[in-house]
Every structure is written in C-alpha cells, then in structure tokens.
XYZ file of C-alpha atoms in Angstrom:
550
model
C 4.253 -19.784 -0.194
C 5.408 -22.682 1.889
C 4.797 -21.202 5.324
C 6.787 -23.750 7.297
C 9.886 -23.231 5.173
C 9.471 -19.463 5.345
C 9.239 -19.486 9.148
C 12.231 -21.791 9.420
C 14.240 -19.687 7.019
C 13.416 -16.537 8.947
C 15.076 -18.107 11.972
C 17.935 -19.300 9.812
C 18.548 -15.917 8.280
C 18.397 -14.252 11.689
C 21.351 -16.395 12.648
C 23.136 -15.462 9.421
C 22.574 -11.753 10.002
C 23.972 -11.979 13.520
C 27.230 -13.155 12.004
C 27.382 -10.259 9.530
C 28.770 -6.783 9.752
C 25.971 -4.438 10.826
C 26.316 -2.027 7.910
C 23.329 -2.808 5.712
C 25.169 -1.987 2.476
C 27.853 -4.604 3.059
C 27.948 -8.026 1.554
C 26.352 -10.276 4.159
C 29.056 -12.932 3.985
C 29.444 -15.247 6.966
C 32.406 -14.574 9.215
C 31.496 -16.600 12.272
C 28.659 -18.654 13.722
C 27.227 -22.106 13.192
C 26.295 -21.864 9.504
C 28.887 -21.142 6.857
C 28.306 -19.440 3.553
C 29.209 -22.651 1.695
C 26.571 -24.498 3.692
C 23.903 -21.935 2.794
C 24.514 -22.162 -0.926
C 25.231 -25.896 -0.837
C 21.749 -26.754 0.449
C 18.555 -26.357 -1.588
C 16.364 -25.427 1.391
C 18.888 -22.920 2.724
C 19.447 -21.321 -0.681
C 15.731 -21.014 -1.391
C 15.207 -19.827 2.155
C 17.663 -16.998 1.598
C 15.405 -15.682 -1.174
C 12.204 -16.532 0.711
C 13.374 -14.379 3.579
C 13.689 -11.331 1.319
C 9.924 -11.375 0.788
C 9.482 -10.395 4.437
C 11.124 -7.054 3.616
C 8.090 -5.906 1.590
C 6.272 -3.393 3.810
C 2.796 -4.127 5.126
C 0.444 -1.262 5.876
C -1.601 -2.618 8.777
C 0.617 -1.439 11.626
C 3.128 1.392 11.290
C 3.547 2.311 14.952
C 3.289 -1.002 16.800
C -0.286 -0.164 17.804
C -2.288 -0.509 14.604
C -1.705 2.876 12.935
C -2.235 2.983 9.182
C -1.016 5.451 6.573
C -4.617 6.609 6.114
C -4.241 8.563 9.364
C -1.330 10.466 7.791
C -3.611 11.719 5.011
C -7.072 13.282 4.852
C -8.640 9.806 4.927
C -8.546 9.272 8.666
C -7.499 10.217 12.188
C -5.852 7.769 14.571
C -7.771 7.315 17.833
C -4.506 7.172 19.795
C -3.535 10.827 20.177
C -0.021 9.740 21.171
C 0.587 7.614 18.081
C 3.785 8.338 16.209
C 1.695 8.435 13.001
C 0.826 11.996 14.013
C 4.397 13.053 13.233
C 3.207 13.277 9.627
C 0.449 15.722 10.579
C 1.638 18.041 13.330
C 4.668 19.749 11.805
C 7.299 17.782 13.764
C 8.252 15.447 10.901
C 11.967 15.741 10.239
C 15.372 14.087 10.357
C 15.174 13.636 14.119
C 11.544 12.413 14.106
C 10.769 9.859 11.423
C 8.213 7.112 10.906
C 7.831 4.554 8.119
C 11.409 5.362 7.123
C 12.346 1.844 5.824
C 15.719 3.102 4.544
C 17.858 0.500 6.266
C 15.257 -2.261 5.810
C 15.120 -1.787 2.055
C 18.904 -1.833 1.701
C 19.033 -4.980 3.811
C 16.532 -6.479 1.362
C 18.613 -5.268 -1.565
C 21.719 -6.894 -0.121
C 19.863 -10.201 0.177
C 18.598 -10.262 -3.397
C 21.869 -9.029 -4.866
C 23.752 -11.766 -3.059
C 21.193 -14.305 -4.245
C 21.587 -13.153 -7.853
C 25.337 -13.747 -7.579
C 25.122 -17.118 -5.844
C 22.045 -18.714 -7.425
C 23.713 -19.916 -10.674
C 26.175 -22.071 -8.727
C 24.026 -22.880 -5.678
C 22.644 -26.352 -5.049
C 19.083 -26.102 -6.362
C 16.798 -29.111 -6.635
C 14.305 -28.326 -9.435
C 10.616 -28.028 -8.532
C 7.306 -28.084 -10.410
C 8.716 -30.224 -13.204
C 11.207 -27.563 -14.303
C 14.710 -28.182 -15.498
C 17.495 -26.911 -13.261
C 18.199 -24.046 -15.647
C 14.563 -22.961 -15.749
C 14.090 -23.196 -11.999
C 17.196 -21.079 -11.376
C 15.916 -18.642 -13.992
C 12.578 -18.410 -12.175
C 14.289 -17.839 -8.823
C 16.427 -15.098 -10.319
C 13.275 -13.526 -11.752
C 11.873 -13.331 -8.222
C 15.075 -11.649 -7.084
C 14.929 -9.069 -9.887
C 11.304 -8.293 -8.968
C 12.187 -7.872 -5.318
C 15.134 -5.630 -6.194
C 12.814 -3.437 -8.241
C 10.267 -3.433 -5.416
C 12.749 -2.421 -2.717
C 14.159 0.373 -4.862
C 10.631 1.597 -5.596
C 9.731 1.720 -1.901
C 12.738 3.976 -1.374
C 12.119 6.163 -4.416
C 8.498 6.887 -3.643
C 9.464 8.050 -0.170
C 12.735 9.895 -0.738
C 12.871 10.626 -4.471
C 16.392 10.005 -5.776
C 18.390 7.446 -3.752
C 21.663 5.507 -4.148
C 21.046 2.477 -6.336
C 22.229 -0.884 -5.025
C 22.499 -3.284 -7.942
C 25.426 -5.380 -6.720
C 26.956 -6.794 -3.580
C 29.153 -4.259 -1.808
C 32.359 -5.374 -0.117
C 33.639 -4.284 3.274
C 36.640 -2.636 1.655
C 34.553 -0.178 -0.380
C 33.671 3.377 0.546
C 29.975 3.039 1.351
C 29.372 6.763 1.664
C 27.423 6.645 -1.573
C 25.783 9.663 -3.206
C 22.350 9.496 -4.710
C 21.707 8.570 -8.306
C 19.432 10.915 -10.221
C 15.691 10.313 -10.032
C 15.593 9.306 -13.696
C 18.457 6.841 -13.196
C 16.456 5.269 -10.377
C 13.352 4.989 -12.569
C 15.360 3.522 -15.429
C 16.970 0.914 -13.170
C 13.655 -0.187 -11.684
C 12.183 -0.483 -15.180
C 15.237 -2.497 -16.267
C 14.835 -4.907 -13.357
C 11.109 -5.203 -14.057
C 11.829 -6.054 -17.676
C 14.432 -8.628 -16.624
C 12.032 -10.231 -14.153
C 9.070 -10.275 -16.535
C 10.670 -12.756 -18.953
C 11.766 -15.077 -16.156
C 8.586 -15.432 -14.082
C 5.318 -17.378 -14.369
C 2.568 -15.290 -15.919
C 0.292 -14.876 -12.891
C -0.621 -16.274 -9.505
C -2.463 -19.289 -10.885
C 0.626 -20.242 -12.890
C 2.389 -21.195 -9.676
C 1.731 -24.519 -7.982
C -0.740 -24.187 -5.098
C 2.007 -24.369 -2.469
C 3.914 -21.481 -4.047
C 1.110 -19.008 -4.784
C 1.948 -15.592 -3.432
C 5.344 -15.416 -5.096
C 6.306 -12.907 -7.762
C 4.722 -13.150 -11.192
C 5.001 -11.381 -14.515
C 1.723 -9.571 -13.727
C 3.126 -8.368 -10.404
C 6.168 -7.043 -12.239
C 3.988 -5.208 -14.764
C 1.835 -3.784 -11.953
C 4.931 -2.432 -10.225
C 6.118 -0.918 -13.498
C 2.697 0.660 -13.990
C 2.729 2.308 -10.560
C 6.329 3.450 -10.880
C 5.792 5.084 -14.270
C 2.540 6.700 -13.125
C 4.419 8.303 -10.230
C 7.245 9.356 -12.565
C 4.740 11.005 -14.925
C 2.950 12.906 -12.148
C 3.506 16.621 -11.389
C 5.793 16.034 -8.391
C 8.435 14.413 -10.599
C 7.342 15.395 -14.133
C 7.698 19.125 -13.622
C 7.610 19.929 -17.345
C 4.555 17.714 -17.955
C 6.354 15.584 -20.521
C 3.443 13.807 -22.239
C 5.714 10.941 -23.259
C 5.959 9.967 -19.594
C 2.187 9.691 -19.388
C 2.250 7.523 -22.526
C 4.792 5.189 -20.914
C 2.622 4.929 -17.797
C -0.498 4.218 -19.870
C 1.282 1.535 -21.891
C 2.557 -0.180 -18.755
C -0.925 -0.387 -17.246
C -2.468 -1.507 -20.539
C -0.018 -4.409 -20.684
C -1.607 -5.824 -17.526
C -5.114 -5.253 -18.877
C -4.343 -6.841 -22.244
C -2.960 -9.960 -20.571
C -6.549 -10.902 -19.617
C -5.220 -12.629 -16.539
C -6.747 -10.582 -13.719
C -10.266 -9.260 -13.247
C -12.523 -7.461 -10.796
C -14.199 -9.862 -8.383
C -17.432 -9.779 -6.414
C -18.358 -9.181 -3.710
C -16.009 -6.270 -3.066
C -15.178 -7.338 0.504
C -13.803 -10.664 -0.714
C -10.815 -8.912 -2.264
C -9.257 -8.580 1.176
C -10.648 -11.607 3.027
C -8.731 -14.493 1.531
C -10.044 -17.410 3.561
C -10.189 -20.569 1.487
C -10.095 -18.574 -1.761
C -6.505 -17.463 -1.331
C -5.013 -15.247 -4.020
C -8.219 -14.310 -5.798
C -8.184 -13.026 -9.356
C -8.284 -9.342 -8.431
C -5.169 -9.563 -6.260
C -2.073 -9.283 -8.408
C 0.433 -9.419 -5.565
C 0.214 -9.449 -1.789
C 2.390 -10.083 1.228
C 2.332 -13.447 2.942
C -1.179 -14.362 4.084
C -1.361 -15.406 7.717
C -4.159 -16.253 10.115
C -4.780 -13.140 12.176
C -7.305 -11.135 14.153
C -5.107 -8.131 14.980
C -6.670 -6.082 12.175
C -10.019 -6.315 13.962
C -8.541 -5.782 17.429
C -6.913 -2.592 16.215
C -9.779 -1.196 14.134
C -13.202 -2.511 15.124
C -15.495 -0.156 17.092
C -14.669 -0.054 20.787
C -17.831 -1.740 22.080
C -16.964 -4.882 20.177
C -15.037 -6.900 22.755
C -12.620 -4.140 23.685
C -11.341 -3.310 20.204
C -9.122 -0.239 19.858
C -10.941 1.542 17.017
C -7.721 3.029 15.724
C -8.524 4.194 12.164
C -11.284 6.838 12.195
C -12.391 8.055 8.735
C -12.716 11.817 8.378
C -15.833 13.656 7.288
C -13.905 14.846 4.236
C -13.412 11.230 3.212
C -17.059 10.289 3.843
C -18.170 13.286 1.786
C -16.190 11.983 -1.209
C -18.730 9.182 -1.795
C -21.289 10.154 -4.412
C -24.995 9.580 -4.264
C -26.234 6.453 -6.030
C -27.300 8.661 -8.943
C -23.626 9.443 -9.534
C -23.768 13.048 -8.357
C -21.518 14.467 -5.639
C -23.284 15.452 -2.431
C -22.413 19.100 -3.132
C -24.650 19.068 -6.220
C -28.008 20.637 -5.253
C -29.783 18.147 -7.539
C -28.074 15.092 -6.022
C -30.749 14.446 -3.404
C -28.385 14.444 -0.435
C -30.205 14.731 2.898
C -27.969 16.096 5.696
C -30.449 14.705 8.239
C -30.115 11.220 6.772
C -26.601 11.423 5.339
C -25.766 7.771 4.716
C -28.747 6.754 2.599
C -28.642 6.520 -1.203
C -24.853 6.743 -1.185
C -22.263 4.869 -3.243
C -22.518 1.289 -1.857
C -18.782 1.270 -1.181
C -19.324 3.698 1.714
C -21.090 1.012 3.735
C -18.378 -1.499 2.839
C -15.443 0.590 4.042
C -16.845 2.738 6.901
C -18.615 1.746 10.109
C -20.917 4.718 10.548
C -23.710 5.251 13.040
C -26.398 2.579 12.691
C -24.391 0.408 10.297
C -24.543 -3.269 11.220
C -21.265 -4.894 12.153
C -21.188 -8.470 13.405
C -25.010 -8.348 13.429
C -25.148 -5.357 15.778
C -25.617 -1.670 15.062
C -22.598 0.556 15.548
C -23.387 3.458 17.910
C -21.180 6.428 17.141
C -23.660 9.001 18.460
C -22.628 10.940 21.570
C -23.098 8.657 24.607
C -23.530 5.679 22.287
C -21.558 2.500 22.930
C -18.980 3.530 20.320
C -19.477 7.277 20.525
C -17.217 10.263 20.828
C -15.315 10.457 24.133
C -16.723 7.122 25.337
C -13.219 6.080 26.331
C -9.635 6.918 25.397
C -9.804 4.752 22.262
C -13.200 5.943 21.048
C -13.593 7.415 17.590
C -12.331 10.954 17.232
C -14.428 11.598 14.091
C -17.716 9.740 14.580
C -16.613 6.921 12.282
C -14.606 3.690 12.317
C -12.913 1.892 9.437
C -14.751 -1.187 8.192
C -12.599 -2.158 5.211
C -10.334 -5.213 5.736
C -12.326 -6.354 8.795
C -13.640 -9.896 8.899
C -16.895 -10.404 10.769
C -16.015 -14.060 11.291
C -13.064 -13.538 13.621
C -13.275 -13.147 17.388
C -10.955 -11.657 19.993
C -10.699 -11.225 23.760
C -12.652 -14.457 24.202
C -11.734 -17.673 25.969
C -11.207 -19.138 22.504
C -10.490 -16.794 19.603
C -10.770 -17.286 15.855
C -8.716 -15.807 13.025
C -8.958 -15.346 9.275
C -6.259 -15.603 6.658
C -5.328 -12.177 5.270
C -2.322 -10.505 3.625
C -1.570 -6.877 2.857
C -2.628 -6.437 -0.771
C 0.179 -4.675 -2.632
C -1.264 -4.579 -6.165
C -4.798 -5.258 -7.353
C -6.536 -5.006 -10.684
C -8.770 -2.019 -9.865
C -5.669 0.100 -9.306
C -4.334 -0.881 -12.736
C -7.586 0.170 -14.412
C -7.447 3.548 -12.689
C -3.720 3.916 -13.433
C -4.455 3.422 -17.111
C -7.401 5.820 -17.134
C -5.418 8.538 -15.377
C -2.363 8.256 -17.600
C -4.434 8.062 -20.780
C -6.507 11.100 -19.803
C -3.358 13.126 -19.168
C -1.893 12.018 -22.477
C -4.888 11.961 -24.826
C -7.741 13.553 -22.893
C -11.044 11.836 -21.979
C -11.140 9.395 -24.889
C -13.407 6.350 -24.919
C -10.970 4.060 -23.102
C -10.726 6.484 -20.197
C -14.486 6.244 -19.661
C -14.445 2.487 -20.243
C -11.986 1.590 -17.533
C -13.178 4.052 -14.885
C -16.705 2.790 -15.444
C -15.573 -0.823 -15.075
C -14.489 0.009 -11.534
C -17.613 2.031 -10.761
C -19.973 -0.593 -12.149
C -18.497 -3.674 -10.520
C -21.251 -6.193 -9.780
C -22.641 -5.358 -6.363
C -21.543 -1.705 -6.570
C -23.362 -0.585 -9.712
C -22.599 3.116 -9.706
C -23.742 4.997 -12.840
C -21.346 5.546 -15.696
C -19.547 8.862 -15.729
C -21.450 11.553 -17.624
C -20.457 12.119 -21.237
C -18.732 15.269 -22.369
C -16.329 15.770 -19.476
C -13.320 17.973 -20.111
C -9.825 16.690 -19.401
C -9.791 18.642 -16.134
C -13.225 17.375 -15.094
C -12.205 13.816 -15.899
C -9.024 14.282 -13.876
C -11.127 15.294 -10.876
C -13.415 12.293 -11.301
C -10.511 9.855 -11.611
C -8.837 11.319 -8.553
C -12.039 10.944 -6.565
C -12.519 7.414 -7.861
C -9.065 6.492 -6.580
C -9.948 8.112 -3.267
C -13.018 5.928 -2.661
C -12.031 2.698 -4.435
C -8.479 2.427 -3.084
C -9.137 3.929 0.350
C -7.037 2.845 3.340
C -4.668 0.914 1.048
C -1.920 3.521 1.359
C -2.541 5.210 -1.990
C -4.028 8.517 -0.843
C -0.896 9.504 1.101
C 1.234 9.194 -2.040
C -1.411 10.314 -4.558
C -1.802 13.715 -2.900
C 1.961 14.156 -3.000
C 2.533 13.078 -6.588
C -0.348 15.325 -7.700
C 1.263 18.250 -5.798
C -1.946 18.807 -3.816
C -0.341 19.305 -0.433
C -2.799 22.089 0.368
C -5.338 19.330 1.066
C -3.178 18.309 4.021
C -2.492 21.816 5.313
C -5.951 22.357 6.793
C -8.200 20.971 9.501
C -9.865 17.591 9.243
C -13.399 17.249 10.543
C -15.745 14.683 11.999
C -19.465 14.329 12.677
C -20.992 14.851 16.103
C -24.237 12.891 16.191
C -26.860 13.536 18.883
C -29.729 11.141 19.509
C -32.952 13.032 20.217
C -35.790 12.028 22.547
C -37.753 10.809 19.545
C -35.004 8.462 18.434
C -33.906 10.582 15.486
C -30.437 12.039 15.081
C -28.944 15.447 14.473
C -25.612 15.815 12.665
C -23.066 18.582 13.261
C -19.687 18.793 11.602
C -16.823 19.703 13.943
C -13.076 20.218 13.664
C -11.057 17.250 14.923
C -7.545 18.549 14.471
C -5.471 21.025 12.517
C -3.002 19.498 10.072
C 0.325 20.974 8.937
C 1.918 20.443 5.529
C 4.767 22.415 3.990
C 6.623 22.157 0.697
C 9.329 19.927 2.146
C 6.739 17.318 3.127
C 6.265 16.119 -0.446
C 9.253 13.821 0.213
C 10.441 11.973 3.290
C 13.455 13.226 5.219
C 16.433 10.930 5.573
C 16.885 10.198 9.253
C 19.733 11.975 10.980
C 21.335 8.609 11.692
C 21.362 7.801 7.969
C 22.815 11.212 7.103
C 25.490 10.835 9.783
C 26.428 7.420 8.477
C 26.211 8.412 4.811
C 26.775 12.198 4.441
C 26.921 11.966 0.651
C 23.169 11.336 0.645
C 22.478 15.060 1.083
C 19.262 15.718 2.990
C 16.056 16.419 1.071
C 15.364 20.145 0.720
C 13.793 21.843 3.719
C 14.670 19.319 6.416
C-alpha cells in the first residue's frame, strides 16, 4: 500500500471521527470541523483515504495488552512472562463481562461503518482512475475491497461472539440502534455473500496489483476468508448435528484457492514472516500493513539479548507436539526420543519456532538452564517455562543500541499452508482419509527444508483427524489459530488443566538434566467457548443478550 497516503489519511480520518457522534453504529457524517463530507467525497485522495483507513481496523496479533502479549499465551501454546499481563484473564477464571481483552466489538463496528459509508458514496465520489483502469472498473475494484473488509470485520466478530447484529448499511442517528443479534447462520450467509461479491470485483492475487498497492485485498484473500469461515461453521462448536454438507462447503472453498494455482509454499520457512525486500511472498495470501519494526524482538527475544522482554514462553505441551524426524510422536516407544537430549532428531520446525536451551540465536547460544543468562527466575521477565518464542523474530534487527535497525514485517492473516490444512481437515470429515487428504497434509510436512516423512498409510478417519489437528498445532503455531481451533473443535478440556515447563540443570560435567514442572493452573468452563460481550456493550445495547454463562 502507499504508506505515505495511508499515514496521512489516518490523520485525516481522526479529524473526521472527532466531528462524528460517538456511537459506533451511527453514520459517520460530518457535522462540524474543518473538513466537510462533500470535500471528502469530492477529492480522490480523501475518498481513497477513507477506504485505506478501514484497513487499519484489521486486528494484528503481535500485541494484545500493550506489552507484547500474544494469543498463544491464552492457549496451551505458551505462557506470558509478565504475570500481571491482562492476557491471563483468559486463563485464570476471571474472564467475563467486567473483565475483557481482545474484545474488538466497537472497533469492528467502526470499521463496518466506514466500509458501508464508502459503498454508498464511492459510485458518485471523485475518483481518478489508477493502473490503467477505466473509472467504472476502478470504482468496482474499490468497492470489492470494501466488500472484503465488511466480510472480514463481521468474521472477526462472529468467531469471537458467535451470532452478532449484522451491519450491512449505514445507520442514521434517528434509528433505534439497540439491535438484536442475527442468527449464526444468517451471519455466515452474509459473510459468504460479501465474499462472493468481492471475489468478482478484485484482482486475482497480490501480484496482480501494481507494486505500490500490494497488500490490498485480492480474490485469493476473499477465498481464504471464505475457507476459514466455512471451516469454523462446519466444526463441532457451531455444527452441532455434524451436517456433512457443511464440511463439503468448507472443503470446496479451500479447494478453490488451491485450484487457482496462484499461491504456493515457499522456502525457507522463516522467510514467510520476514518480508524484507521480498514483500508479499507467494505463501502470504493476505497480511496487515508491513512496517519497519523491531518491537517483535524487543517483546519476545530471550532476556540476555540486549534487555529483551521474553514475553511469549512456549509450554512443554507445545514442544512435545513436535514429532521425531522419523515421523513418530515422542510418546511412541519406537520413536527414538531421548529425554536426556530432548531437542535432537525432532521435526525441524521446532528449532525454527522455539528458542530452547543451546539453540543459537543471533550467533549465540540461548541459556535457559537454571542460572543461565536466560534461565528461569533470572529476572522478572525471564522465561516461565524454560523456552522462548523464536518464530517471527528477525536476527538482523537490533534494539537498545545507540543506533537500532528494523525489518519490514506485517501480521500474516492468511497463508497458503493454512488453506492446505483447511482442505485436508474438511475433506477428511466429509469423505474420510482419501488420497487428497494425505496429499495436502504431506505437502505441508514435506516443504523443502522441513522434509518430514509422509503420514503413514491406512489411518482411520479419527487417526487422520488427530494428525491434522497436530499438524495445525505445529505449522500454524503462534499465529492465533490454536486459541480458536481448540474452541471450534470443542476441546476445552485441553485448557482446563495445568501447563508445564522444563527445568534444566547444568551439571558439573557440562551435561544437562531435564525435569518437567507445573507452571500454572488454567481454568476453562463451558461458557469460555465464546467471548462475553462487555458490560458496557450490553448496557448500551441490551438487545444483544449476553452469551450463556457470563
């Protein structure tokens, strides 16, 4: 995207919002201030900027508490090193209407108001065509972006709260905005409808956009959103009768992305998330704005590395999910797992996503053993589990120096590996472990540079389900999927138990001993499958009706 215009338009829209009524469901028309509504829609840069600004509403997962907390620490993937982080509301039984985090209710409706207003105004706005398009085709493309964003904002609400009030038009100040919820199926149908509308209006994929505009919505991004939505809708949390047709719809949506032959798995694995000069690589289907940053490293690198905070600490349960290089789980007596040398001969992805004891980071060994430079209890920010997150971190950036360096990174919203696993999961639930299920799971496992063995032949549907679920756990780790996957699979019992870490002691001979220990007890009850509406939202909009149990 054109970063200068986006930054300018953010300032512009801030001024517009200040002149609006505060209720986020209302129409956003200008009632006072220096910029009139006619001026906004009578100027190409202002009109485009209105839509550009809506992109900022898409949530990023790098910092949910203002101090680097990630959703991984609200699942069995990780613990946050800051014991006072609000991310722990998810884990300690205090999550409710009066204590919320990652709520996004008002933010998403603000985004919906923006795109709905744009959809109304765009046909008559002053638009100067770009990229050699006619006026009609450029307006069509802009409206396609708005339809995608409307689908995206509704999806972010639905996956948190379940059924929500749909906002498919501009609301006026005179209306009763105490809106009840639509049904869950109505929400799914509307998101699918907006996806279908957007798909015929947008460029096919990232490379179809001019270089300056890469990062905007595409047909492939729309299809990826539809794939994720329908997979969620087919899952046990929402598909209580296990309607196989819903799994078929989810499989077909994912296969549409695959059959486009636009996106692919890239190598090496770490390059998916480190954009650098190769911005918008072929595995990334859609991502937030990429900006130069080093806060990801400041928040998550091990503590001995220039005063980093070491926030996201992988759990032992997560580490145990990585198979041996022979494709066997570590619990298999024939796997060859050595508890005295636990990180050797493991799935190569383990070393790419976890900084464990002895792993090189920035050309120096990480020391998570007790009394090591990064070890347990070394300081208030030290790892609580014996591990630090490595995924997303760039070894090229520096921080807390006289002169610091950054690297260009976004939050990746959709990538091709997820689509392959979406398809395999939906197809297995619909048809059982047919050839295509094996094919697409194995594509992910056997990416160049990873090279895990193919899944064994003859798996039952239930065995294949377990393998796909574990594949999602390791391949998509720390990307926000595990939190929602556990919920849609109705596996909340995995979150209603302790999480553990590894206490590592260095002996006099330089070897290490490894002892699992309990880090913290987690609490999960039936109500926690969905988010609560905040008490403020319920007070303002009583017709919402609080989710059961809160």
